[in-house]
Structure formats: C-alpha cells, structure tokens
PDB file of C-alpha atoms and ligand atoms in Angstrom:
ATOM      1  CA  ARG A   1     -26.067  71.760 -44.312  1.00  0.00           C
ATOM      2  CA  GLU A   2     -22.385  73.077 -45.669  1.00  0.00           C
ATOM      3  CA  SER A   3     -21.512  76.131 -43.547  1.00  0.00           C
ATOM      4  CA  LYS A   4     -23.044  73.439 -40.336  1.00  0.00           C
ATOM      5  CA  ASP A   5     -20.436  70.725 -41.711  1.00  0.00           C
ATOM      6  CA  GLN A   6     -17.519  73.439 -42.513  1.00  0.00           C
ATOM      7  CA  LEU A   7     -17.593  74.013 -38.538  1.00  0.00           C
ATOM      8  CA  VAL A   8     -17.524  70.140 -37.371  1.00  0.00           C
ATOM      9  CA  ILE A   9     -14.574  69.814 -38.827  1.00  0.00           C
ATOM     10  CA  ASP A  10     -13.044  73.480 -37.872  1.00  0.00           C
ATOM     11  CA  ALA A  11     -14.459  72.391 -34.553  1.00  0.00           C
ATOM     12  CA  GLY A  12     -12.458  68.706 -34.337  1.00  0.00           C
ATOM     13  CA  GLN A  13      -9.426  69.881 -36.516  1.00  0.00           C
ATOM     14  CA  LYS A  14      -8.301  72.554 -32.751  1.00  0.00           C
ATOM     15  CA  HIS A  15      -8.901  69.151 -30.825  1.00  0.00           C
ATOM     16  CA  PHE A  16      -5.975  67.291 -33.388  1.00  0.00           C
ATOM     17  CA  GLY A  17      -1.832  67.123 -32.480  1.00  0.00           C
ATOM     18  CA  ALA A  18      -0.601  67.174 -29.450  1.00  0.00           C
ATOM     19  CA  ILE A  19      -0.540  68.882 -26.167  1.00  0.00           C
ATOM     20  CA  THR A  20       1.315  69.423 -23.701  1.00  0.00           C
ATOM     21  CA  CYS A  21       0.183  69.733 -20.549  1.00  0.00           C
ATOM     22  CA  ARG A  22       1.152  72.826 -18.622  1.00  0.00           C
ATOM     23  CA  SER A  23       0.576  71.555 -15.310  1.00  0.00           C
ATOM     24  CA  CYS A  24       2.024  67.457 -15.246  1.00  0.00           C
ATOM     25  CA  GLY A  25       3.637  67.552 -18.520  1.00  0.00           C
ATOM     26  CA  MET A  26       2.710  64.789 -20.252  1.00  0.00           C
ATOM     27  CA  ILE A  27       2.527  65.142 -24.511  1.00  0.00           C
ATOM     28  CA  TYR A  28      -0.643  63.129 -25.124  1.00  0.00           C
ATOM     29  CA  THR A  29      -3.609  63.292 -27.938  1.00  0.00           C
ATOM     30  CA  ALA A  30      -6.776  65.304 -26.662  1.00  0.00           C
ATOM     31  CA  ALA A  31      -8.846  63.681 -29.583  1.00  0.00           C
ATOM     32  CA  ASN A  32      -7.693  60.270 -28.320  1.00  0.00           C
ATOM     33  CA  PRO A  33     -10.138  59.230 -25.586  1.00  0.00           C
ATOM     34  CA  GLU A  34      -7.714  56.671 -24.434  1.00  0.00           C
ATOM     35  CA  ASP A  35      -5.321  60.060 -24.220  1.00  0.00           C
ATOM     36  CA  GLU A  36      -7.773  61.537 -22.692  1.00  0.00           C
ATOM     37  CA  THR A  37      -7.936  58.930 -20.050  1.00  0.00           C
ATOM     38  CA  GLN A  38      -4.059  58.023 -19.133  1.00  0.00           C
ATOM     39  CA  HIS A  39      -3.335  61.809 -18.852  1.00  0.00           C
ATOM     40  CA  ILE A  40      -6.271  62.220 -16.563  1.00  0.00           C
ATOM     41  CA  LYS A  41      -5.085  59.545 -14.174  1.00  0.00           C
ATOM     42  CA  TYR A  42      -1.105  60.710 -14.981  1.00  0.00           C
ATOM     43  CA  HIS A  43      -2.233  64.024 -14.065  1.00  0.00           C
ATOM     44  CA  GLN A  44      -4.063  63.476 -10.850  1.00  0.00           C
ATOM     45  CA  ARG A  45      -1.248  61.059  -9.765  1.00  0.00           C
ATOM     46  CA  PHE A  46       1.893  63.853 -10.513  1.00  0.00           C
ATOM     47  CA  MET A  47      -0.305  66.069  -9.142  1.00  0.00           C
ATOM     48  CA  GLU A  48      -0.528  64.998  -6.175  1.00  0.00           C
ATOM     49  CA  GLY A  49       2.824  63.792  -5.841  1.00  0.00           C
ATOM     50  CA  ILE A  50       4.503  66.975  -6.359  1.00  0.00           C
ATOM     51  CA  LYS A  51       1.960  69.321  -3.771  1.00  0.00           C
ATOM     52  CA  PHE A  52       4.154  69.774  -1.426  1.00  0.00           C
ATOM     53  CA  VAL A  53       3.200  71.209   1.933  1.00  0.00           C
ATOM     54  CA  GLY A  54       5.446  72.083   4.310  1.00  0.00           C
ATOM     55  CA  TRP A  55       7.170  70.063   7.685  1.00  0.00           C
ATOM     56  CA  LYS A  56       7.510  72.573  10.775  1.00  0.00           C
ATOM     57  CA  LYS A  57      10.781  69.835  10.387  1.00  0.00           C
ATOM     58  CA  GLU A  58      12.421  70.810   7.021  1.00  0.00           C
ATOM     59  CA  HIS A  59      15.654  70.116   6.443  1.00  0.00           C
ATOM     60  CA  ILE A  60      16.164  73.485   4.192  1.00  0.00           C
ATOM     61  CA  VAL A  61      20.387  72.523   2.287  1.00  0.00           C
ATOM     62  CA  ALA A  62      19.405  76.112   0.101  1.00  0.00           C
ATOM     63  CA  LYS A  63      18.044  78.419  -1.161  1.00  0.00           C
ATOM     64  CA  PHE A  64      17.205  80.261  -4.169  1.00  0.00           C
ATOM     65  CA  TRP A  65      14.724  83.002  -6.023  1.00  0.00           C
ATOM     66  CA  ASN A  66      12.490  80.720  -7.318  1.00  0.00           C
ATOM     67  CA  GLY A  67      12.536  77.814  -4.001  1.00  0.00           C
ATOM     68  CA  LYS A  68      14.829  76.133  -2.251  1.00  0.00           C
ATOM     69  CA  ILE A  69      16.305  72.087  -1.758  1.00  0.00           C
ATOM     70  CA  ILE A  70      15.290  70.337   1.349  1.00  0.00           C
ATOM     71  CA  MET A  71      17.503  66.963   1.790  1.00  0.00           C
ATOM     72  CA  ILE A  72      15.415  63.788   3.681  1.00  0.00           C
ATOM     73  CA  GLN A  73      17.768  61.446   5.759  1.00  0.00           C
ATOM     74  CA  PRO A  74      17.132  57.854   6.801  1.00  0.00           C
ATOM     75  CA  ASP A  75      16.018  58.789  10.366  1.00  0.00           C
ATOM     76  CA  ASP A  76      13.958  61.238   9.241  1.00  0.00           C
ATOM     77  CA  PRO A  77      10.280  61.276  10.600  1.00  0.00           C
ATOM     78  CA  LYS A  78       8.531  58.705   8.929  1.00  0.00           C
ATOM     79  CA  TYR A  79       6.273  61.586   6.337  1.00  0.00           C
ATOM     80  CA  ALA A  80       9.462  62.809   5.317  1.00  0.00           C
ATOM     81  CA  ILE A  81      10.289  59.374   4.428  1.00  0.00           C
ATOM     82  CA  LYS A  82       6.668  57.813   2.812  1.00  0.00           C
ATOM     83  CA  LYS A  83       7.038  61.188   0.402  1.00  0.00           C
ATOM     84  CA  ALA A  84      10.861  60.752  -0.628  1.00  0.00           C
ATOM     85  CA  GLU A  85       9.379  57.320  -1.436  1.00  0.00           C
ATOM     86  CA  GLU A  86       6.193  58.685  -3.440  1.00  0.00           C
ATOM     87  CA  VAL A  87       8.968  61.256  -5.641  1.00  0.00           C
ATOM     88  CA  ARG A  88      11.124  58.500  -6.014  1.00  0.00           C
ATOM     89  CA  GLU A  89       8.193  56.126  -7.438  1.00  0.00           C
ATOM     90  CA  LEU A  90       6.969  59.479 -10.049  1.00  0.00           C
ATOM     91  CA  VAL A  91      10.745  59.763 -11.178  1.00  0.00           C
ATOM     92  CA  ASP A  92      10.760  55.626 -11.421  1.00  0.00           C
ATOM     93  CA  ASN A  93       8.288  55.309 -13.754  1.00  0.00           C
ATOM     94  CA  GLU A  94       9.641  57.780 -15.761  1.00  0.00           C
ATOM     95  CA  LEU A  95      12.833  56.625 -16.387  1.00  0.00           C
ATOM     96  CA  GLY A  96      10.953  53.026 -16.668  1.00  0.00           C
ATOM     97  CA  PHE A  97      12.817  51.999 -13.757  1.00  0.00           C
ATOM     98  CA  LYS A  98      10.723  48.267 -12.531  1.00  0.00           C
ATOM     99  CA  GLN A  99      12.727  48.602  -9.330  1.00  0.00           C
ATOM    100  CA  THR A 100      10.226  49.100  -6.436  1.00  0.00           C
ATOM    101  CA  THR A 101      12.706  49.204  -2.729  1.00  0.00           C
ATOM    102  CA  LEU A 102      15.780  50.487  -2.869  1.00  0.00           C
ATOM    103  CA  THR A 103      19.133  48.606  -2.799  1.00  0.00           C
ATOM    104  CA  CYS A 104      20.677  50.474   1.048  1.00  0.00           C
ATOM    105  CA  PRO A 105      17.951  53.000   2.407  1.00  0.00           C
ATOM    106  CA  ASN A 106      19.582  52.968   5.384  1.00  0.00           C
ATOM    107  CA  LYS A 107      22.425  55.111   3.288  1.00  0.00           C
ATOM    108  CA  THR A 108      20.381  56.386   1.122  1.00  0.00           C
ATOM    109  CA  VAL A 109      19.843  60.802   1.806  1.00  0.00           C
ATOM    110  CA  THR A 110      17.068  61.598  -1.168  1.00  0.00           C
ATOM    111  CA  TYR A 111      17.003  65.745  -2.167  1.00  0.00           C
ATOM    112  CA  LEU A 112      14.061  67.699  -2.784  1.00  0.00           C
ATOM    113  CA  TYR A 113      13.464  71.136  -5.210  1.00  0.00           C
ATOM    114  CA  ILE A 114      10.438  72.983  -3.759  1.00  0.00           C
ATOM    115  CA  SER A 115       9.267  75.662  -5.556  1.00  0.00           C
ATOM    116  CA  ASN A 116       8.087  78.743  -4.402  1.00  0.00           C
ATOM    117  CA  GLU A 117       4.618  77.568  -5.840  1.00  0.00           C
ATOM    118  CA  LYS A 118       5.655  74.073  -3.052  1.00  0.00           C
ATOM    119  CA  LYS A 119       5.946  72.172  -6.035  1.00  0.00           C
ATOM    120  CA  ILE A 120       8.466  69.232  -6.502  1.00  0.00           C
ATOM    121  CA  VAL A 121      10.041  70.502  -9.077  1.00  0.00           C
ATOM    122  CA  GLY A 122      12.970  68.711  -9.152  1.00  0.00           C
ATOM    123  CA  CYS A 123      14.758  65.168  -6.619  1.00  0.00           C
ATOM    124  CA  LEU A 124      18.280  63.691  -6.550  1.00  0.00           C
ATOM    125  CA  ILE A 125      18.940  60.793  -4.612  1.00  0.00           C
ATOM    126  CA  ALA A 126      22.179  60.081  -3.118  1.00  0.00           C
ATOM    127  CA  GLU A 127      23.752  56.877  -1.885  1.00  0.00           C
ATOM    128  CA  GLN A 128      27.029  56.142  -0.400  1.00  0.00           C
ATOM    129  CA  ILE A 129      29.008  54.356  -2.231  1.00  0.00           C
ATOM    130  CA  LYS A 130      32.804  53.367  -2.053  1.00  0.00           C
ATOM    131  CA  LYS A 131      33.183  52.145  -5.938  1.00  0.00           C
ATOM    132  CA  ALA A 132      32.890  53.216  -9.123  1.00  0.00           C
ATOM    133  CA  PHE A 133      33.261  52.500 -12.505  1.00  0.00           C
ATOM    134  CA  GLN A 134      34.090  55.021 -14.842  1.00  0.00           C
ATOM    135  CA  VAL A 135      32.430  54.731 -18.267  1.00  0.00           C
ATOM    136  CA  LEU A 136      34.350  54.633 -21.398  1.00  0.00           C
ATOM    137  CA  PRO A 137      34.603  57.482 -23.426  1.00  0.00           C
ATOM    138  CA  ASP A 138      32.840  58.159 -26.706  1.00  0.00           C
ATOM    139  CA  THR A 139      34.126  61.275 -26.532  1.00  0.00           C
ATOM    140  CA  VAL A 140      35.588  62.121 -23.514  1.00  0.00           C
ATOM    141  CA  SER A 141      32.849  62.055 -20.660  1.00  0.00           C
ATOM    142  CA  TYR A 142      33.617  61.846 -16.992  1.00  0.00           C
ATOM    143  CA  GLU A 143      30.964  60.041 -15.297  1.00  0.00           C
ATOM    144  CA  VAL A 144      31.008  57.002 -13.597  1.00  0.00           C
ATOM    145  CA  GLN A 145      28.512  53.785 -12.560  1.00  0.00           C
ATOM    146  CA  THR A 146      28.088  51.991  -8.900  1.00  0.00           C
ATOM    147  CA  LEU A 147      28.673  48.754  -8.877  1.00  0.00           C
ATOM    148  CA  GLU A 148      25.403  47.526  -7.827  1.00  0.00           C
ATOM    149  CA  ILE A 149      24.019  48.850 -10.553  1.00  0.00           C
ATOM    150  CA  MET A 150      26.394  47.763 -13.167  1.00  0.00           C
ATOM    151  CA  GLU A 151      25.783  44.075 -12.233  1.00  0.00           C
ATOM    152  CA  ARG A 152      22.195  44.610 -13.117  1.00  0.00           C
ATOM    153  CA  HIS A 153      22.944  47.091 -16.930  1.00  0.00           C
ATOM    154  CA  ARG A 154      25.540  47.290 -19.272  1.00  0.00           C
ATOM    155  CA  ALA A 155      24.264  49.848 -20.816  1.00  0.00           C
ATOM    156  CA  TRP A 156      27.477  51.825 -20.943  1.00  0.00           C
ATOM    157  CA  ARG A 157      30.504  50.400 -20.836  1.00  0.00           C
ATOM    158  CA  CYS A 158      33.235  50.998 -17.932  1.00  0.00           C
ATOM    159  CA  SER A 159      36.204  50.228 -17.259  1.00  0.00           C
ATOM    160  CA  THR A 160      37.639  47.374 -15.236  1.00  0.00           C
ATOM    161  CA  ILE A 161      39.789  49.836 -12.204  1.00  0.00           C
ATOM    162  CA  PRO A 162      37.677  50.658 -10.398  1.00  0.00           C
ATOM    163  CA  GLN A 163      38.068  54.359  -8.258  1.00  0.00           C
ATOM    164  CA  THR A 164      36.747  55.495  -5.126  1.00  0.00           C
ATOM    165  CA  ALA A 165      33.940  57.601  -4.736  1.00  0.00           C
ATOM    166  CA  VAL A 166      31.692  58.715  -2.033  1.00  0.00           C
ATOM    167  CA  CYS A 167      28.828  59.795  -3.540  1.00  0.00           C
ATOM    168  CA  GLY A 168      26.343  57.534  -5.890  1.00  0.00           C
ATOM    169  CA  ILE A 169      23.859  59.760  -8.103  1.00  0.00           C
ATOM    170  CA  SER A 170      20.941  57.209  -8.273  1.00  0.00           C
ATOM    171  CA  ARG A 171      18.754  58.979  -9.906  1.00  0.00           C
ATOM    172  CA  VAL A 172      18.361  63.167 -10.747  1.00  0.00           C
ATOM    173  CA  TRP A 173      15.272  64.420 -12.156  1.00  0.00           C
ATOM    174  CA  VAL A 174      13.457  67.641 -13.457  1.00  0.00           C
ATOM    175  CA  PHE A 175       9.771  67.943 -14.081  1.00  0.00           C
ATOM    176  CA  SER A 176      10.364  68.551 -17.763  1.00  0.00           C
ATOM    177  CA  LEU A 177       9.117  71.829 -18.186  1.00  0.00           C
ATOM    178  CA  MET A 178      11.699  73.384 -15.913  1.00  0.00           C
ATOM    179  CA  ARG A 179      15.057  71.352 -16.886  1.00  0.00           C
ATOM    180  CA  ARG A 180      17.872  73.586 -19.167  1.00  0.00           C
ATOM    181  CA  ARG A 181      17.362  76.947 -15.828  1.00  0.00           C
ATOM    182  CA  GLY A 182      19.739  74.795 -13.567  1.00  0.00           C
ATOM    183  CA  ILE A 183      17.899  72.714 -11.067  1.00  0.00           C
ATOM    184  CA  ALA A 184      20.010  70.009 -11.512  1.00  0.00           C
ATOM    185  CA  SER A 185      23.296  71.379 -11.103  1.00  0.00           C
ATOM    186  CA  ARG A 186      22.026  73.333  -8.120  1.00  0.00           C
ATOM    187  CA  MET A 187      21.318  70.617  -6.393  1.00  0.00           C
ATOM    188  CA  VAL A 188      24.468  68.209  -7.060  1.00  0.00           C
ATOM    189  CA  ASP A 189      25.716  71.061  -5.609  1.00  0.00           C
ATOM    190  CA  ALA A 190      24.403  70.592  -2.463  1.00  0.00           C
ATOM    191  CA  VAL A 191      24.832  66.952  -2.208  1.00  0.00           C
ATOM    192  CA  ARG A 192      28.642  68.137  -2.412  1.00  0.00           C
ATOM    193  CA  ALA A 193      28.415  69.854   0.279  1.00  0.00           C
ATOM    194  CA  THR A 194      25.771  68.198   2.628  1.00  0.00           C
ATOM    195  CA  PHE A 195      25.987  64.199   1.936  1.00  0.00           C
ATOM    196  CA  MET A 196      29.601  64.588   3.641  1.00  0.00           C
ATOM    197  CA  TYR A 197      29.391  66.244   6.792  1.00  0.00           C
ATOM    198  CA  GLY A 198      32.577  68.602   7.088  1.00  0.00           C
ATOM    199  CA  SER A 199      33.961  68.552   3.419  1.00  0.00           C
ATOM    200  CA  TYR A 200      32.819  70.089   0.059  1.00  0.00           C
ATOM    201  CA  LEU A 201      32.748  66.436  -2.182  1.00  0.00           C
ATOM    202  CA  SER A 202      34.893  66.870  -5.865  1.00  0.00           C
ATOM    203  CA  THR A 203      33.511  65.591  -9.467  1.00  0.00           C
ATOM    204  CA  ASN A 204      35.264  63.161  -8.869  1.00  0.00           C
ATOM    205  CA  GLU A 205      33.671  61.673  -5.800  1.00  0.00           C
ATOM    206  CA  ILE A 206      30.528  61.433  -7.262  1.00  0.00           C
ATOM    207  CA  ALA A 207      29.344  58.935  -9.550  1.00  0.00           C
ATOM    208  CA  PHE A 208      26.125  58.784 -11.806  1.00  0.00           C
ATOM    209  CA  SER A 209      24.662  54.999 -11.808  1.00  0.00           C
ATOM    210  CA  ASP A 210      23.207  54.382 -15.053  1.00  0.00           C
ATOM    211  CA  PRO A 211      23.421  57.024 -16.598  1.00  0.00           C
ATOM    212  CA  THR A 212      20.212  57.884 -19.500  1.00  0.00           C
ATOM    213  CA  PRO A 213      21.083  59.628 -22.427  1.00  0.00           C
ATOM    214  CA  ASP A 214      20.320  63.348 -20.323  1.00  0.00           C
ATOM    215  CA  GLY A 215      21.781  61.802 -17.050  1.00  0.00           C
ATOM    216  CA  LYS A 216      23.871  61.630 -19.724  1.00  0.00           C
ATOM    217  CA  LEU A 217      24.981  64.888 -21.373  1.00  0.00           C
ATOM    218  CA  PHE A 218      24.077  66.010 -18.020  1.00  0.00           C
ATOM    219  CA  ALA A 219      26.834  64.638 -16.038  1.00  0.00           C
ATOM    220  CA  THR A 220      29.090  65.870 -18.866  1.00  0.00           C
ATOM    221  CA  LYS A 221      28.477  69.288 -18.308  1.00  0.00           C
ATOM    222  CA  TYR A 222      28.584  69.132 -15.118  1.00  0.00           C
ATOM    223  CA  CYS A 223      31.537  67.315 -14.520  1.00  0.00           C
ATOM    224  CA  LYS A 224      33.905  68.979 -16.588  1.00  0.00           C
ATOM    225  CA  VAL A 225      33.073  72.834 -14.421  1.00  0.00           C
TER     226      VAL A 225
HETATM  227  N1  LIG B   1      21.077  67.985 -23.682  1.00  0.00           N
HETATM  228  C1  LIG B   1      21.868  68.615 -24.142  1.00  0.00           C
HETATM  229  N2  LIG B   1      22.704  68.786 -22.943  1.00  0.00           N
HETATM  230  C2  LIG B   1      22.028  68.586 -21.556  1.00  0.00           C
HETATM  231  C3  LIG B   1      20.915  68.333 -21.423  1.00  0.00           C
HETATM  232  C4  LIG B   1      20.214  67.953 -21.833  1.00  0.00           C
HETATM  233  N3  LIG B   1      19.003  67.325 -22.136  1.00  0.00           N
HETATM  234  N4  LIG B   1      20.382  68.606 -19.940  1.00  0.00           N
HETATM  235  C5  LIG B   1      21.252  69.485 -19.625  1.00  0.00           C
HETATM  236  N5  LIG B   1      22.892  68.644 -20.202  1.00  0.00           N
HETATM  237  C6  LIG B   1      23.722  70.895 -20.086  1.00  0.00           C
HETATM  238  C7  LIG B   1      23.750  71.488 -20.458  1.00  0.00           C
HETATM  239  O1  LIG B   1      25.048  72.220 -21.258  1.00  0.00           O
HETATM  240  C8  LIG B   1      23.579  72.384 -19.517  1.00  0.00           C
HETATM  241  O2  LIG B   1      23.534  73.287 -19.599  1.00  0.00           O
HETATM  242  P1  LIG B   1      22.527  74.559 -20.251  1.00  0.00           P
HETATM  243  O3  LIG B   1      21.162  74.741 -20.703  1.00  0.00           O
HETATM  244  O4  LIG B   1      23.555  75.652 -20.110  1.00  0.00           O
HETATM  245  O5  LIG B   1      23.058  74.152 -21.481  1.00  0.00           O
HETATM  246  C9  LIG B   1      23.896  71.706 -18.510  1.00  0.00           C
HETATM  247  O6  LIG B   1      24.065  69.847 -18.593  1.00  0.00           O
HETATM  248  C10 LIG B   1      23.256  72.357 -16.641  1.00  0.00           C
HETATM  249  O7  LIG B   1      21.987  71.625 -17.108  1.00  0.00           O
HETATM  250  P2  LIG B   1      20.471  71.692 -15.664  1.00  0.00           P
HETATM  251  O8  LIG B   1      19.876  72.678 -16.165  1.00  0.00           O
HETATM  252  O9  LIG B   1      21.563  71.556 -14.953  1.00  0.00           O
HETATM  253  O10 LIG B   1      19.546  70.626 -15.830  1.00  0.00           O
HETATM  254  P3  LIG B   1      18.648  70.290 -15.752  1.00  0.00           P
HETATM  255  O11 LIG B   1      17.782  70.594 -14.138  1.00  0.00           O
HETATM  256  O12 LIG B   1      17.479  70.776 -16.959  1.00  0.00           O
HETATM  257  O13 LIG B   1      19.026  68.430 -15.880  1.00  0.00           O
HETATM  258  C11 LIG B   1      18.335  66.543 -16.112  1.00  0.00           C
HETATM  259  C12 LIG B   1      19.086  67.360 -16.328  1.00  0.00           C
HETATM  260  C13 LIG B   1      17.941  65.804 -14.349  1.00  0.00           C
HETATM  261  C14 LIG B   1      18.891  65.490 -17.391  1.00  0.00           C
HETATM  262  C15 LIG B   1      17.144  66.504 -16.695  1.00  0.00           C
HETATM  263  O14 LIG B   1      16.818  66.686 -18.621  1.00  0.00           O
HETATM  264  C16 LIG B   1      16.005  65.833 -16.702  1.00  0.00           C
HETATM  265  O15 LIG B   1      15.065  65.159 -15.199  1.00  0.00           O
HETATM  266  N6  LIG B   1      15.761  64.900 -17.316  1.00  0.00           N
HETATM  267  C17 LIG B   1      14.650  63.206 -17.328  1.00  0.00           C
HETATM  268  C18 LIG B   1      15.001  61.844 -16.390  1.00  0.00           C
HETATM  269  C19 LIG B   1      16.282  61.526 -16.426  1.00  0.00           C
HETATM  270  O16 LIG B   1      16.876  61.022 -17.523  1.00  0.00           O
HETATM  271  N7  LIG B   1      16.855  61.905 -15.343  1.00  0.00           N
HETATM  272  C20 LIG B   1      18.894  61.318 -15.882  1.00  0.00           C
HETATM  273  C21 LIG B   1      18.709  60.332 -14.838  1.00  0.00           C
HETATM  274  S1  LIG B   1      20.019  58.864 -15.099  1.00  0.00           S
HETATM  275  C22 LIG B   1      20.386  59.296 -13.326  1.00  0.00           C
HETATM  276  O17 LIG B   1      19.662  59.276 -12.651  1.00  0.00           O
HETATM  277  C23 LIG B   1      21.737  58.219 -12.391  1.00  0.00           C
HETATM  278 ZN1  LIG B   2      -1.847  67.282 -16.815  1.00  0.00          ZN
END
C-alpha cells in the first residue's frame, strides 16, 4: 500500500510546474484542467492561424536559409488579405490590443516571415504615415510613435515636434520560441527595401507606434545599427 501511494505522488509531481508547449509556445500547468482546456483551445487556433499552405501568386521579398518573407498589399487577392487578417488577430490577441479593425486598410502592408516548415513565424504590419513623434528618452531612444496611436494611448512621453516619417510599423511580432534570431530585424530590413518603390528607407523614415517593452528594446537596438 505504501509503495502504491508513493507511485501516485511521483506521477503527480511530474505534472507540477509550468510546461511550455513546443508547438504553440503557451506556458501552462498540465495538472490544472482549466489550464489544459485553455491550452487546447489556444493551441488549435494558433496552429491553424500560423499554417501557411502556399499560394500560386506569392510576393516574395526576401529569402533566407530558414525561410522567406512575403508581402501582402491592399489590392492582393481575397485569400491573401484574409490570411493577413487572421495572423493580425493572433498577434493582437497576444499583444492585448482590443482594436479589431485597421485605421486605414488601404494603406496597410503586411509582411509575413514563413519558415521552411510552412509556418508563419513572424508578422509585421506597416502603414503609410506622414508624421511621427519621437519618444522622449528614458535613455536615448530613436523610436517614435504615430500620431493616431498617440492620441489613443499615452504610454510613453513624446516630443511635441512632429518629424516626417514615411512608414509606421504598427505591429511587429515573432513567434515566442523563435525570438532573438534576427527575424524581426530581417522583416524591418524588408520593409525599408520594399515599402516605398524605388527607395530604401532610412531608420529616420520609419516609426514604431505604441511600442511594448519588447518592441521598444528591439526598435532602439535596430535603429542604432
Ligand atoms: N530584450 C532586449 N533586447 C531585445 C529584445 C528583448 N526582448 N528583443 C530584441 N532585442 C534587441 C537585441 O539587441 C537583438 O539583438 P541580439 O539578439 O543579437 O541581442 C536585436 O534587438 C534584434 O532582435 P531580433 O532577433 O531581430 O528580434 P526578434 O526577432 O526577437 O523580435 C520582437 C523582436 C518582435 C519585439 C519580439 O520580441 C516579439 O514578438 N515580442 C512580442 C510582441 C511584441 O511585443 N512586439 C512589439 C510590439 S510594439 C509594435 O509592434 C510597434
Ligand atoms: Zn500548444
């Protein structure tokens, strides 16, 4: 009897603590049924959302050893726009953004980083803008917020002197288990090379809107390079 109890306890302990799902990246407690249910729900939605079947007409803007970047523009076929929206919903969900529609869909370009395994591991949404306000330094930082976003939140202290910017990055996201491998940097490089036909945008001409702490760290580093 004693050894049986022991077995039960051991089996239970295996499930204590946090588990990170290697497919969807969610951290959950396996011993907690509510957590497990949450995970299954999230897992299915996430896996469906990041699945990329491939299209006949793909606008590939860059290729790398571990994947490629495709661009989706407002006048692209419906299936492409739909996929971009699906990914944006996943990203917004993770970022805690409640806004469900874009301010200006006809000026929005989506960049997706597709892995060789045909999964979307990165997403960047860029919008055409005219003005941006530099975030005032905690330390010295170069990222700026777009006017529209700034009116909604005032998360960071901003300069009141507008700067001319061409491209606002409203969202940049990389799959949690693939971060710190240069994926976001490559997506921003792709934006700078392709957002405005015939010119390579300088870091002063791009603005990160309403950055999260991760986004701020990334943008600060990227813009200094
Ligand atoms: N902490 C500190 N430095 C960072 C971080 C971080 N979390 N992320 C990036 N950096 C810096 C590093 O110096 C890094 O170089 P290193 O790894 O050689 O040190 C450099 O930026 C380049 O980083 P990348 O590898 O290109 O960035 P990554 O692919 O990891 O993506 C991102 C960064 C998009 C911010 C990712 O962490 C993420 O998806 N976070 C969750 C979603 C999010 O908060 N997105 C930003 C929202 S704000 C907005 O969209 C405008
Ligand atoms: Zn999972």
